[in-house]
Amino acid sequence: MPIIAYFGPRGTFTEQAARTFDARAELVPHTTIPDAVDALRAGGADLACVPVENSVEGAVSATMDALAVGEPVVAVAEHVLPIRFSVLTRPGTTAADVRTVASHPHALAQVRAWLAATLPGATQVAATSTAAAAVGVGEGRFDAAVTAPVAADHYPLAALAEDVADEPDAVTRFLLLARPGTLPEPTGADRTSVFAVVSHRPGELAAMLSELSLRGVNLSRIESRPLRNRFGEYRFYLDFDGHVAEQRVGDALAALHRRSQLVRFLGSYPKADRSTAAAVPAANTDADYAESTGWLAGLRKGEHA
């Protein structure tokens, strides 16, 4: 039975996502995202589940930073989870009784309008996670918690409201991480993730991105995070369509490696939406690369057909 470390405590959206990857797995909560990733690195878990981006609040910086330092880990799967919240209180609490409402800052931001309309007098308090807010309600530190629905399975609290969300289509993308090893096989609807540190010169970022476009590789996401020991310089996180096993993607990665100060491969894995197959432009298929490689080999042997 595999062990999946996840960003806890029990009752987070990350737990809900982790359950979708392997229903047989033992799920072990950790207090922070770096703790969950470090448990994987140290061999205390076989896999780790962490959030990477939210459609409302953007990238999860703690995950991006955790992937950048320490021993390499790679994503082997992803899951996109619709985000709908429950508001939990101690039994018998009414809306009029709520003076403080706690949650993770991303969660509070996603129900800002609902809180203003329903609990206008409540002070909002940031917690380390949605589940930590539920623990705080149980301990009497807060009156209400904005949580994942699964939190109601773990804590003796009552639902003041359910199915709460300012943005009904909000989703969060989660990654399933593993130690480096055999990669998932290409499916035709894959995503590759890397981060790169480019030279601090004019045009370097544009030149890096051109290595993808020249090979017909579609960039789906780019984020930057500062290099903590080099003020004014950044590492860039890239998600693009395709699998490292494809010639065009491998060729693009090799080009990034040649022209960047540092490239870290973060995985090639199936997209959560398997219907979004990568469109490969003409002249960029593996067959095109094989034909041109054969032609060049012929030239080098003196065959000028």
mmCIF file of C-alpha atoms in Angstrom:
data_model
loop_
_atom_site.group_PDB
_atom_site.id
_atom_site.type_symbol
_atom_site.label_atom_id
_atom_site.label_comp_id
_atom_site.label_asym_id
_atom_site.label_seq_id
_atom_site.Cartn_x
_atom_site.Cartn_y
_atom_site.Cartn_z
ATOM 1 C CA MET A 1 0.000 0.000 0.000
ATOM 2 C CA PRO A 2 1.638 3.301 -1.059
ATOM 3 C CA ILE A 3 1.998 6.169 1.408
ATOM 4 C CA ILE A 4 1.026 9.619 0.158
ATOM 5 C CA ALA A 5 2.215 12.613 2.160
ATOM 6 C CA TYR A 6 -0.064 15.615 1.749
ATOM 7 C CA PHE A 7 -0.494 19.186 2.915
ATOM 8 C CA GLY A 8 -2.651 18.805 5.990
ATOM 9 C CA PRO A 9 -3.919 18.580 8.583
ATOM 10 C CA ARG A 10 -6.753 16.163 7.890
ATOM 11 C CA GLY A 11 -9.709 17.733 6.143
ATOM 12 C CA THR A 12 -8.018 19.869 3.472
ATOM 13 C CA PHE A 13 -8.755 20.060 -0.232
ATOM 14 C CA THR A 14 -5.347 18.462 -0.695
ATOM 15 C CA GLU A 15 -6.621 15.384 1.147
ATOM 16 C CA GLN A 16 -9.604 15.271 -1.229
ATOM 17 C CA ALA A 17 -7.235 15.462 -4.198
ATOM 18 C CA ALA A 18 -4.898 12.815 -2.774
ATOM 19 C CA ARG A 19 -7.814 10.397 -2.445
ATOM 20 C CA THR A 20 -8.441 10.621 -6.197
ATOM 21 C CA PHE A 21 -4.923 9.436 -7.095
ATOM 22 C CA ASP A 22 -5.088 6.107 -5.226
ATOM 23 C CA ALA A 23 -8.050 5.059 -3.110
ATOM 24 C CA ARG A 24 -5.942 2.322 -1.480
ATOM 25 C CA ALA A 25 -3.122 4.615 -0.364
ATOM 26 C CA GLU A 26 -2.352 5.509 3.218
ATOM 27 C CA LEU A 27 -2.672 9.285 3.489
ATOM 28 C CA VAL A 28 -0.325 11.013 5.932
ATOM 29 C CA PRO A 29 -0.916 14.724 6.658
ATOM 30 C CA HIS A 30 1.922 17.212 7.121
ATOM 31 C CA THR A 31 1.754 20.702 8.566
ATOM 32 C CA THR A 32 3.270 22.535 5.594
ATOM 33 C CA ILE A 33 3.833 21.950 1.888
ATOM 34 C CA PRO A 34 7.646 21.801 2.331
ATOM 35 C CA ASP A 35 7.169 19.210 5.091
ATOM 36 C CA ALA A 36 5.137 16.979 2.753
ATOM 37 C CA VAL A 37 7.716 17.278 -0.040
ATOM 38 C CA ASP A 38 10.599 16.648 2.391
ATOM 39 C CA ALA A 39 8.866 13.492 3.659
ATOM 40 C CA LEU A 40 8.910 12.212 0.084
ATOM 41 C CA ARG A 41 12.580 13.127 -0.358
ATOM 42 C CA ALA A 42 13.543 11.417 2.898
ATOM 43 C CA GLY A 43 11.735 8.195 1.984
ATOM 44 C CA GLY A 44 9.028 8.604 4.604
ATOM 45 C CA ALA A 45 6.420 8.534 1.845
ATOM 46 C CA ASP A 46 6.198 7.022 -1.620
ATOM 47 C CA LEU A 47 4.396 10.026 -3.089
ATOM 48 C CA ALA A 48 3.355 13.552 -2.110
ATOM 49 C CA CYS A 49 0.260 15.551 -3.059
ATOM 50 C CA VAL A 50 0.484 19.355 -3.105
ATOM 51 C CA PRO A 51 -1.520 22.231 -4.633
ATOM 52 C CA VAL A 52 0.240 24.111 -7.421
ATOM 53 C CA GLU A 53 -2.236 26.699 -8.728
ATOM 54 C CA ASN A 54 -5.734 28.054 -8.224
ATOM 55 C CA SER A 55 -7.874 29.572 -10.939
ATOM 56 C CA VAL A 56 -8.757 32.546 -8.714
ATOM 57 C CA GLU A 57 -5.634 33.206 -6.645
ATOM 58 C CA GLY A 58 -2.958 31.951 -9.030
ATOM 59 C CA ALA A 59 0.202 30.015 -8.204
ATOM 60 C CA VAL A 60 0.842 28.442 -4.803
ATOM 61 C CA SER A 61 4.215 29.967 -4.019
ATOM 62 C CA ALA A 62 5.035 27.500 -1.231
ATOM 63 C CA THR A 63 4.852 24.617 -3.703
ATOM 64 C CA MET A 64 6.921 26.418 -6.319
ATOM 65 C CA ASP A 65 9.630 27.197 -3.776
ATOM 66 C CA ALA A 66 9.592 23.658 -2.346
ATOM 67 C CA LEU A 67 10.191 22.192 -5.818
ATOM 68 C CA ALA A 68 13.130 24.516 -6.433
ATOM 69 C CA VAL A 69 15.356 23.520 -3.515
ATOM 70 C CA GLY A 70 16.516 20.202 -2.099
ATOM 71 C CA GLU A 71 16.748 16.875 -3.869
ATOM 72 C CA PRO A 72 14.789 16.790 -7.140
ATOM 73 C CA VAL A 73 11.249 15.419 -7.226
ATOM 74 C CA VAL A 74 9.031 15.089 -10.281
ATOM 75 C CA ALA A 75 5.305 15.279 -10.956
ATOM 76 C CA VAL A 76 3.802 12.016 -12.206
ATOM 77 C CA ALA A 77 0.111 13.014 -12.275
ATOM 78 C CA GLU A 78 -2.200 15.973 -11.756
ATOM 79 C CA HIS A 79 -5.775 16.457 -10.605
ATOM 80 C CA VAL A 80 -8.035 19.482 -11.023
ATOM 81 C CA LEU A 81 -10.507 19.804 -8.165
ATOM 82 C CA PRO A 82 -13.600 22.066 -8.187
ATOM 83 C CA ILE A 83 -13.435 24.299 -5.110
ATOM 84 C CA ARG A 84 -16.634 24.634 -3.109
ATOM 85 C CA PHE A 85 -16.429 25.455 0.586
ATOM 86 C CA SER A 86 -18.262 24.553 3.777
ATOM 87 C CA VAL A 87 -18.503 27.000 6.671
ATOM 88 C CA LEU A 88 -18.214 25.040 9.905
ATOM 89 C CA THR A 89 -19.034 26.144 13.447
ATOM 90 C CA ARG A 90 -19.459 24.551 16.854
ATOM 91 C CA PRO A 91 -22.905 22.946 17.171
ATOM 92 C CA GLY A 92 -25.596 25.436 18.112
ATOM 93 C CA THR A 93 -23.768 28.475 16.671
ATOM 94 C CA THR A 94 -25.842 30.786 14.493
ATOM 95 C CA ALA A 95 -24.695 33.357 11.965
ATOM 96 C CA ALA A 96 -25.407 36.089 14.515
ATOM 97 C CA ASP A 97 -22.975 34.436 16.950
ATOM 98 C CA VAL A 98 -20.014 34.489 14.563
ATOM 99 C CA ARG A 99 -17.466 37.160 15.461
ATOM 100 C CA THR A 100 -14.374 35.574 13.887
ATOM 101 C CA VAL A 101 -14.058 33.440 10.769
ATOM 102 C CA ALA A 102 -10.779 31.757 9.885
ATOM 103 C CA SER A 103 -9.280 30.018 6.873
ATOM 104 C CA HIS A 104 -6.266 29.898 4.588
ATOM 105 C CA PRO A 105 -5.854 33.301 2.855
ATOM 106 C CA HIS A 106 -6.586 31.768 -0.570
ATOM 107 C CA ALA A 107 -9.869 30.389 0.754
ATOM 108 C CA LEU A 108 -10.903 33.666 2.378
ATOM 109 C CA ALA A 109 -10.255 35.438 -0.919
ATOM 110 C CA GLN A 110 -12.523 32.994 -2.759
ATOM 111 C CA VAL A 111 -15.518 33.641 -0.478
ATOM 112 C CA ARG A 112 -14.988 37.352 0.141
ATOM 113 C CA ALA A 113 -18.338 38.398 -1.306
ATOM 114 C CA TRP A 114 -20.217 35.633 0.551
ATOM 115 C CA LEU A 115 -18.641 36.658 3.865
ATOM 116 C CA ALA A 116 -19.469 40.317 3.268
ATOM 117 C CA ALA A 117 -23.106 39.456 2.586
ATOM 118 C CA THR A 118 -23.620 36.721 5.199
ATOM 119 C CA LEU A 119 -21.171 37.478 8.041
ATOM 120 C CA PRO A 120 -20.497 41.208 7.592
ATOM 121 C CA GLY A 121 -19.489 41.778 11.206
ATOM 122 C CA ALA A 122 -17.040 38.888 11.452
ATOM 123 C CA THR A 123 -13.301 39.491 11.620
ATOM 124 C CA GLN A 124 -11.399 37.395 9.101
ATOM 125 C CA VAL A 125 -8.355 35.548 10.455
ATOM 126 C CA ALA A 126 -5.678 33.845 8.338
ATOM 127 C CA ALA A 127 -4.846 30.229 9.205
ATOM 128 C CA THR A 128 -2.125 27.940 7.846
ATOM 129 C CA SER A 129 -4.758 25.772 6.119
ATOM 130 C CA THR A 130 -8.515 25.386 5.867
ATOM 131 C CA ALA A 131 -8.339 22.367 8.183
ATOM 132 C CA ALA A 132 -6.228 24.246 10.729
ATOM 133 C CA ALA A 133 -9.059 26.772 10.855
ATOM 134 C CA ALA A 134 -11.488 23.945 11.644
ATOM 135 C CA VAL A 135 -9.207 22.780 14.462
ATOM 136 C CA GLY A 136 -9.199 26.343 15.793
ATOM 137 C CA VAL A 137 -12.998 26.421 15.833
ATOM 138 C CA GLY A 138 -13.091 23.158 17.766
ATOM 139 C CA GLU A 139 -10.632 24.604 20.282
ATOM 140 C CA GLY A 140 -12.704 27.764 20.685
ATOM 141 C CA ARG A 141 -10.198 30.147 19.088
ATOM 142 C CA PHE A 142 -12.496 31.034 16.174
ATOM 143 C CA ASP A 143 -16.250 30.999 15.735
ATOM 144 C CA ALA A 144 -16.334 29.720 12.149
ATOM 145 C CA ALA A 145 -14.010 28.156 9.604
ATOM 146 C CA VAL A 146 -14.153 28.187 5.809
ATOM 147 C CA THR A 147 -13.089 24.639 4.943
ATOM 148 C CA ALA A 148 -13.076 21.862 2.411
ATOM 149 C CA PRO A 149 -16.231 19.718 2.623
ATOM 150 C CA VAL A 150 -14.125 16.722 3.741
ATOM 151 C CA ALA A 151 -13.304 18.543 6.996
ATOM 152 C CA ALA A 152 -16.797 17.695 8.264
ATOM 153 C CA ASP A 153 -15.738 14.004 8.234
ATOM 154 C CA HIS A 154 -12.904 14.648 10.667
ATOM 155 C CA TYR A 155 -14.041 17.316 13.135
ATOM 156 C CA PRO A 156 -17.115 17.448 15.426
ATOM 157 C CA LEU A 157 -18.461 20.639 13.889
ATOM 158 C CA ALA A 158 -21.740 21.683 12.309
ATOM 159 C CA ALA A 159 -22.223 23.152 8.843
ATOM 160 C CA LEU A 160 -23.452 26.728 8.953
ATOM 161 C CA ALA A 161 -23.358 26.757 5.137
ATOM 162 C CA GLU A 162 -22.304 24.428 2.342
ATOM 163 C CA ASP A 163 -21.459 24.741 -1.365
ATOM 164 C CA VAL A 164 -20.087 28.260 -0.849
ATOM 165 C CA ALA A 165 -18.039 29.987 -3.560
ATOM 166 C CA ASP A 166 -17.951 33.459 -5.082
ATOM 167 C CA GLU A 167 -16.689 31.931 -8.338
ATOM 168 C CA PRO A 168 -18.752 28.820 -9.132
ATOM 169 C CA ASP A 169 -16.154 27.567 -11.627
ATOM 170 C CA ALA A 170 -13.119 27.942 -9.327
ATOM 171 C CA VAL A 171 -10.688 25.018 -9.413
ATOM 172 C CA THR A 172 -7.319 24.120 -7.915
ATOM 173 C CA ARG A 173 -4.712 21.992 -9.673
ATOM 174 C CA PHE A 174 -2.807 19.469 -7.566
ATOM 175 C CA LEU A 175 0.369 17.558 -8.403
ATOM 176 C CA LEU A 176 1.277 14.042 -7.360
ATOM 177 C CA LEU A 177 5.035 14.007 -6.789
ATOM 178 C CA ALA A 178 7.501 11.124 -6.757
ATOM 179 C CA ARG A 179 11.241 10.679 -6.451
ATOM 180 C CA PRO A 180 12.970 10.612 -9.868
ATOM 181 C CA GLY A 181 12.659 7.301 -11.683
ATOM 182 C CA THR A 182 10.654 5.853 -14.538
ATOM 183 C CA LEU A 183 8.415 8.516 -16.055
ATOM 184 C CA PRO A 184 4.755 8.021 -16.977
ATOM 185 C CA GLU A 185 4.348 6.874 -20.563
ATOM 186 C CA PRO A 186 3.239 9.501 -23.115
ATOM 187 C CA THR A 187 -0.518 9.631 -23.634
ATOM 188 C CA GLY A 188 -0.779 12.316 -26.314
ATOM 189 C CA ALA A 189 -2.343 14.681 -23.771
ATOM 190 C CA ASP A 190 0.617 15.411 -21.524
ATOM 191 C CA ARG A 191 2.162 18.322 -19.694
ATOM 192 C CA THR A 192 5.844 18.987 -19.020
ATOM 193 C CA SER A 193 6.980 21.259 -16.184
ATOM 194 C CA VAL A 194 10.400 22.828 -15.624
ATOM 195 C CA PHE A 195 11.963 25.836 -14.034
ATOM 196 C CA ALA A 196 14.828 27.796 -15.529
ATOM 197 C CA VAL A 197 17.161 30.552 -14.399
ATOM 198 C CA VAL A 198 18.242 32.708 -17.326
ATOM 199 C CA SER A 199 21.128 35.154 -17.579
ATOM 200 C CA HIS A 200 20.344 38.653 -16.366
ATOM 201 C CA ARG A 201 20.674 40.271 -19.804
ATOM 202 C CA PRO A 202 18.201 42.023 -22.129
ATOM 203 C CA GLY A 203 16.178 39.644 -24.250
ATOM 204 C CA GLU A 204 17.149 36.432 -22.439
ATOM 205 C CA LEU A 205 13.605 35.548 -21.387
ATOM 206 C CA ALA A 206 12.294 36.140 -24.919
ATOM 207 C CA ALA A 207 15.116 34.024 -26.317
ATOM 208 C CA MET A 208 14.293 31.199 -23.903
ATOM 209 C CA LEU A 209 10.627 31.224 -24.885
ATOM 210 C CA SER A 210 11.529 31.263 -28.566
ATOM 211 C CA GLU A 211 13.177 27.858 -28.116
ATOM 212 C CA LEU A 212 9.700 26.499 -27.414
ATOM 213 C CA SER A 213 7.840 28.336 -30.159
ATOM 214 C CA LEU A 214 10.406 27.423 -32.819
ATOM 215 C CA ARG A 215 9.705 23.753 -32.109
ATOM 216 C CA GLY A 216 5.917 24.081 -32.043
ATOM 217 C CA VAL A 217 5.692 23.622 -28.266
ATOM 218 C CA ASN A 218 2.692 25.363 -26.697
ATOM 219 C CA LEU A 219 3.470 27.212 -23.445
ATOM 220 C CA SER A 220 0.453 27.016 -21.130
ATOM 221 C CA ARG A 221 1.802 28.690 -17.987
ATOM 222 C CA ILE A 222 4.711 30.863 -16.880
ATOM 223 C CA GLU A 223 5.349 32.138 -13.351
ATOM 224 C CA SER A 224 8.337 33.860 -11.775
ATOM 225 C CA ARG A 225 9.740 33.603 -8.259
ATOM 226 C CA PRO A 226 12.670 35.620 -6.898
ATOM 227 C CA LEU A 227 16.049 34.033 -6.267
ATOM 228 C CA ARG A 228 16.351 34.659 -2.551
ATOM 229 C CA ASN A 229 20.090 35.218 -2.563
ATOM 230 C CA ARG A 230 20.195 37.356 -5.747
ATOM 231 C CA PHE A 231 17.923 40.381 -5.508
ATOM 232 C CA GLY A 232 16.353 41.369 -8.805
ATOM 233 C CA GLU A 233 16.842 37.948 -10.422
ATOM 234 C CA TYR A 234 14.193 35.274 -10.876
ATOM 235 C CA ARG A 235 13.557 31.656 -11.698
ATOM 236 C CA PHE A 236 10.834 31.027 -14.245
ATOM 237 C CA TYR A 237 8.394 28.119 -13.959
ATOM 238 C CA LEU A 238 7.101 26.830 -17.279
ATOM 239 C CA ASP A 239 4.298 24.395 -18.092
ATOM 240 C CA PHE A 240 3.983 23.353 -21.718
ATOM 241 C CA ASP A 241 2.144 20.768 -23.760
ATOM 242 C CA GLY A 242 3.908 17.545 -24.622
ATOM 243 C CA HIS A 243 6.104 14.836 -23.099
ATOM 244 C CA VAL A 244 9.871 14.688 -22.751
ATOM 245 C CA ALA A 245 9.793 11.457 -24.788
ATOM 246 C CA GLU A 246 8.668 13.484 -27.840
ATOM 247 C CA GLN A 247 11.537 14.680 -30.014
ATOM 248 C CA ARG A 248 10.319 18.280 -30.229
ATOM 249 C CA VAL A 249 9.969 18.557 -26.443
ATOM 250 C CA GLY A 250 13.302 16.889 -25.767
ATOM 251 C CA ASP A 251 14.962 19.162 -28.315
ATOM 252 C CA ALA A 252 13.417 22.242 -26.670
ATOM 253 C CA LEU A 253 14.570 21.114 -23.214
ATOM 254 C CA ALA A 254 18.097 20.569 -24.506
ATOM 255 C CA ALA A 255 18.069 24.093 -25.967
ATOM 256 C CA LEU A 256 16.852 25.539 -22.652
ATOM 257 C CA HIS A 257 19.654 23.694 -20.901
ATOM 258 C CA ARG A 258 22.251 25.118 -23.288
ATOM 259 C CA ARG A 259 21.204 28.723 -22.876
ATOM 260 C CA SER A 260 20.103 28.866 -19.209
ATOM 261 C CA GLN A 261 22.111 29.122 -16.010
ATOM 262 C CA LEU A 262 20.036 26.313 -14.534
ATOM 263 C CA VAL A 263 17.174 24.092 -15.660
ATOM 264 C CA ARG A 264 15.365 21.693 -13.341
ATOM 265 C CA PHE A 265 13.016 19.143 -14.879
ATOM 266 C CA LEU A 266 9.809 18.878 -12.820
ATOM 267 C CA GLY A 267 8.111 16.081 -14.745
ATOM 268 C CA SER A 268 6.168 14.968 -17.817
ATOM 269 C CA TYR A 269 2.756 13.598 -16.856
ATOM 270 C CA PRO A 270 -0.802 13.135 -18.185
ATOM 271 C CA LYS A 271 -3.049 16.163 -18.078
ATOM 272 C CA ALA A 272 -6.066 15.916 -15.809
ATOM 273 C CA ASP A 273 -8.224 16.609 -18.857
ATOM 274 C CA ARG A 274 -7.173 13.814 -21.195
ATOM 275 C CA SER A 275 -9.324 15.266 -23.992
ATOM 276 C CA THR A 276 -6.933 18.198 -24.512
ATOM 277 C CA ALA A 277 -4.395 16.439 -26.719
ATOM 278 C CA ALA A 278 -1.420 18.533 -27.780
ATOM 279 C CA ALA A 279 -1.675 19.908 -31.306
ATOM 280 C CA VAL A 280 1.661 19.276 -33.012
ATOM 281 C CA PRO A 281 2.311 21.723 -35.869
ATOM 282 C CA ALA A 282 3.486 20.440 -39.224
ATOM 283 C CA ALA A 283 7.237 19.721 -39.425
ATOM 284 C CA ASN A 284 7.444 19.106 -35.653
ATOM 285 C CA THR A 285 6.271 15.503 -35.321
ATOM 286 C CA ASP A 286 8.664 12.743 -34.296
ATOM 287 C CA ALA A 287 8.496 11.444 -37.884
ATOM 288 C CA ASP A 288 9.585 14.872 -39.186
ATOM 289 C CA TYR A 289 12.535 14.903 -36.806
ATOM 290 C CA ALA A 290 13.522 11.360 -37.798
ATOM 291 C CA GLU A 291 13.382 12.215 -41.505
ATOM 292 C CA SER A 292 15.497 15.354 -41.125
ATOM 293 C CA THR A 293 18.004 13.545 -38.888
ATOM 294 C CA GLY A 294 18.372 10.861 -41.553
ATOM 295 C CA TRP A 295 18.840 13.514 -44.246
ATOM 296 C CA LEU A 296 21.577 15.240 -42.211
ATOM 297 C CA ALA A 297 23.337 11.944 -41.551
ATOM 298 C CA GLY A 298 23.348 11.338 -45.280
ATOM 299 C CA LEU A 299 24.941 14.703 -45.964
ATOM 300 C CA ARG A 300 27.687 13.974 -43.464
ATOM 301 C CA LYS A 301 28.419 10.709 -45.274
ATOM 302 C CA GLY A 302 28.635 12.492 -48.625
ATOM 303 C CA GLU A 303 25.142 11.580 -49.820
ATOM 304 C CA HIS A 304 23.768 14.752 -51.358
ATOM 305 C CA ALA A 305 20.419 13.588 -52.672
#
